[in-house]
mmCIF file of C-alpha atoms in Angstrom:
data_model
loop_
_atom_site.group_PDB
_atom_site.id
_atom_site.type_symbol
_atom_site.label_atom_id
_atom_site.label_comp_id
_atom_site.label_asym_id
_atom_site.label_seq_id
_atom_site.Cartn_x
_atom_site.Cartn_y
_atom_site.Cartn_z
ATOM 1 C CA MET A 1 70.884 110.651 124.473
ATOM 2 C CA LYS A 2 73.451 109.837 121.798
ATOM 3 C CA LYS A 3 73.365 106.230 120.617
ATOM 4 C CA LYS A 4 76.664 104.423 120.912
ATOM 5 C CA ARG A 5 77.777 102.933 117.591
ATOM 6 C CA PRO A 6 79.120 99.378 117.607
ATOM 7 C CA THR A 7 82.857 98.943 117.179
ATOM 8 C CA THR A 8 84.248 97.925 113.794
ATOM 9 C CA GLU A 9 84.998 94.459 115.103
ATOM 10 C CA ALA A 10 81.467 94.041 116.490
ATOM 11 C CA VAL A 11 79.963 95.070 113.163
ATOM 12 C CA ARG A 12 82.348 92.755 111.273
ATOM 13 C CA THR A 13 81.203 89.722 113.235
ATOM 14 C CA THR A 14 77.505 90.470 113.643
ATOM 15 C CA GLY A 15 76.433 93.038 111.101
ATOM 16 C CA SER A 16 74.476 96.042 112.248
ATOM 17 C CA ARG A 17 70.922 95.154 113.271
ATOM 18 C CA GLY A 18 70.841 92.321 110.776
ATOM 19 C CA HIS A 19 71.666 94.549 107.810
ATOM 20 C CA PRO A 20 73.859 93.206 105.014
ATOM 21 C CA LEU A 21 77.567 93.138 105.798
ATOM 22 C CA PHE A 22 80.249 93.752 103.139
ATOM 23 C CA ASP A 23 82.419 90.752 103.921
ATOM 24 C CA HIS A 24 84.671 89.815 100.972
ATOM 25 C CA MET A 25 85.750 91.265 97.666
ATOM 26 C CA ALA A 26 87.732 90.035 94.670
ATOM 27 C CA LEU A 27 90.543 92.245 93.444
ATOM 28 C CA PRO A 28 92.054 91.404 90.057
ATOM 29 C CA VAL A 29 95.841 91.841 90.068
ATOM 30 C CA THR A 30 98.634 91.269 87.549
ATOM 31 C CA ASN A 31 100.816 89.292 89.971
ATOM 32 C CA VAL A 32 99.100 87.579 92.918
ATOM 33 C CA ALA A 33 102.303 86.876 94.879
ATOM 34 C CA LYS A 34 103.619 90.428 94.430
ATOM 35 C CA SER A 35 100.295 91.944 95.554
ATOM 36 C CA ARG A 36 100.003 89.528 98.487
ATOM 37 C CA ASP A 37 103.487 90.411 99.682
ATOM 38 C CA TRP A 38 102.851 94.158 99.255
ATOM 39 C CA TYR A 39 99.634 94.132 101.333
ATOM 40 C CA VAL A 40 101.127 91.862 104.004
ATOM 41 C CA LYS A 41 104.385 93.823 104.325
ATOM 42 C CA ASN A 42 103.043 97.372 104.007
ATOM 43 C CA LEU A 43 99.506 97.268 105.406
ATOM 44 C CA ASP A 44 99.713 94.360 107.861
ATOM 45 C CA PHE A 45 97.155 92.142 106.142
ATOM 46 C CA LYS A 46 97.329 88.450 107.061
ATOM 47 C CA ILE A 47 97.122 85.564 104.629
ATOM 48 C CA GLU A 48 93.841 83.733 105.231
ATOM 49 C CA PHE A 49 94.451 81.021 102.614
ATOM 50 C CA GLU A 50 95.958 80.320 99.212
ATOM 51 C CA ASN A 51 94.219 77.909 96.838
ATOM 52 C CA ALA A 52 93.948 77.409 93.068
ATOM 53 C CA GLY A 53 95.808 80.605 92.217
ATOM 54 C CA ILE A 54 93.720 82.747 94.583
ATOM 55 C CA THR A 55 95.190 84.301 97.707
ATOM 56 C CA ALA A 56 92.834 85.555 100.399
ATOM 57 C CA ILE A 57 94.253 88.337 102.564
ATOM 58 C CA GLN A 58 92.457 89.649 105.614
ATOM 59 C CA ASP A 59 92.564 92.865 107.602
ATOM 60 C CA SER A 60 92.488 92.995 111.405
ATOM 61 C CA ALA A 61 88.678 93.298 111.448
ATOM 62 C CA GLY A 62 88.160 90.155 109.366
ATOM 63 C CA PHE A 63 87.457 91.727 105.955
ATOM 64 C CA THR A 64 88.843 89.494 103.214
ATOM 65 C CA ILE A 65 90.189 90.469 99.803
ATOM 66 C CA PHE A 66 90.605 87.681 97.256
ATOM 67 C CA LEU A 67 93.616 88.463 95.087
ATOM 68 C CA ALA A 68 93.109 86.820 91.696
ATOM 69 C CA LYS A 69 95.167 86.947 88.501
ATOM 70 C CA ALA A 70 93.547 89.421 86.107
ATOM 71 C CA ALA A 71 92.393 87.911 82.818
ATOM 72 C CA LYS A 72 93.136 91.173 80.959
ATOM 73 C CA SER A 73 95.119 94.370 81.359
ATOM 74 C CA LEU A 74 94.146 96.502 84.347
ATOM 75 C CA ALA A 75 94.034 99.780 82.400
ATOM 76 C CA GLY A 76 91.350 102.337 83.160
ATOM 77 C CA GLU A 77 89.368 103.228 86.247
ATOM 78 C CA LYS A 78 89.885 101.122 89.339
ATOM 79 C CA VAL A 79 88.368 100.884 92.794
ATOM 80 C CA THR A 80 89.803 102.862 95.692
ATOM 81 C CA LEU A 81 90.521 101.002 98.926
ATOM 82 C CA THR A 82 90.180 103.040 102.109
ATOM 83 C CA ILE A 83 92.176 101.528 104.938
ATOM 84 C CA GLN A 84 92.106 102.582 108.566
ATOM 85 C CA VAL A 85 95.479 102.623 110.322
ATOM 86 C CA LYS A 86 96.449 103.492 113.875
ATOM 87 C CA SER A 87 98.207 106.704 112.790
ATOM 88 C CA VAL A 88 98.293 108.090 109.254
ATOM 89 C CA ASP A 89 101.380 110.171 110.014
ATOM 90 C CA ARG A 90 103.313 107.213 111.475
ATOM 91 C CA LYS A 91 102.253 104.841 108.687
ATOM 92 C CA HIS A 92 103.268 107.444 106.088
ATOM 93 C CA LYS A 93 106.677 107.868 107.710
ATOM 94 C CA GLU A 94 107.156 104.072 107.915
ATOM 95 C CA LEU A 95 106.172 103.420 104.288
ATOM 96 C CA ALA A 96 108.073 106.419 102.908
ATOM 97 C CA SER A 97 111.218 105.139 104.661
ATOM 98 C CA LEU A 98 110.743 101.862 102.721
ATOM 99 C CA GLY A 99 110.692 103.801 99.451
ATOM 100 C CA ILE A 100 106.917 103.706 98.935
ATOM 101 C CA LYS A 101 105.830 106.709 96.861
ATOM 102 C CA PHE A 102 102.716 108.602 97.916
ATOM 103 C CA VAL A 103 100.244 110.374 95.648
ATOM 104 C CA ASN A 104 99.468 112.673 98.589
ATOM 105 C CA SER A 105 101.293 112.813 101.910
ATOM 106 C CA PRO A 106 99.136 113.224 105.050
ATOM 107 C CA GLN A 107 96.916 116.274 104.618
ATOM 108 C CA ASN A 108 93.323 117.430 104.416
ATOM 109 C CA LEU A 109 91.845 115.929 101.258
ATOM 110 C CA PHE A 110 88.303 116.083 99.842
ATOM 111 C CA TRP A 111 87.388 112.946 101.828
ATOM 112 C CA GLY A 112 89.041 114.054 105.089
ATOM 113 C CA TYR A 113 92.511 113.903 106.642
ATOM 114 C CA GLY A 114 94.708 111.145 105.293
ATOM 115 C CA ALA A 115 97.331 110.006 102.813
ATOM 116 C CA GLU A 116 97.027 108.434 99.377
ATOM 117 C CA LEU A 117 99.259 105.901 97.659
ATOM 118 C CA ARG A 118 98.948 103.236 94.977
ATOM 119 C CA ASP A 119 99.449 99.500 95.234
ATOM 120 C CA PRO A 120 101.524 97.577 92.634
ATOM 121 C CA ASP A 121 98.579 97.508 90.179
ATOM 122 C CA GLY A 122 97.715 101.186 90.553
ATOM 123 C CA TYR A 123 94.756 100.801 92.898
ATOM 124 C CA MET A 124 94.427 103.951 95.004
ATOM 125 C CA ILE A 125 94.835 103.345 98.729
ATOM 126 C CA ASN A 126 93.441 106.002 101.081
ATOM 127 C CA LEU A 127 94.916 105.766 104.585
ATOM 128 C CA TRP A 128 93.068 107.352 107.489
ATOM 129 C CA ASP A 129 92.877 107.126 111.274
ATOM 130 C CA GLN A 130 90.103 107.982 113.711
ATOM 131 C CA ILE A 131 91.980 110.571 115.788
ATOM 132 C CA SER A 132 93.265 112.648 112.860
ATOM 133 C CA MET A 133 89.921 112.431 111.046
ATOM 134 C CA ARG A 134 87.980 113.634 114.109
ATOM 135 C CA LYS A 135 90.423 116.499 114.600
ATOM 136 C CA ALA A 136 90.195 117.513 110.933
ATOM 137 C CA ASN A 137 86.386 117.358 111.031
ATOM 138 C CA ARG A 138 86.283 119.545 114.164
ATOM 139 C CA GLN A 139 88.570 122.110 112.513
ATOM 140 C CA LYS A 140 86.483 122.028 109.321
ATOM 141 C CA SER A 141 83.244 122.605 111.224
ATOM 142 C CA LYS A 142 84.765 125.602 113.017
ATOM 143 C CA THR A 143 85.628 127.277 109.708
ATOM 144 C CA THR A 144 82.278 126.674 107.983
#
């Protein structure tokens, strides 16, 4: 019998069997207000709070990113943020219509089906959705 995995929201609020839960992260940015507005407008994050130059934005599952002014230049390697959306294709169309440039439009990539874009500081954003990813994985398994 296949074990049913807990939903994202259930894991966000309880952890999985008491294991550690990745709950917050700090993301250095060159302009806190610009980054806040970009994530809120384009990826539907909500502002959790703003205090002492830090803005906390939160996704729909309760994961919080602290946007903080970078002390130095942000040159070099950066983290990649992978964000689940309802539909990669629809989100791509919506953002492209707003003039957002994509590194890769929706397609099969090394990590699965999705789209890639960069935020104002050059952080890579991977967009994916459950339905497209499952479909891509089924097609991949049929060809291997």
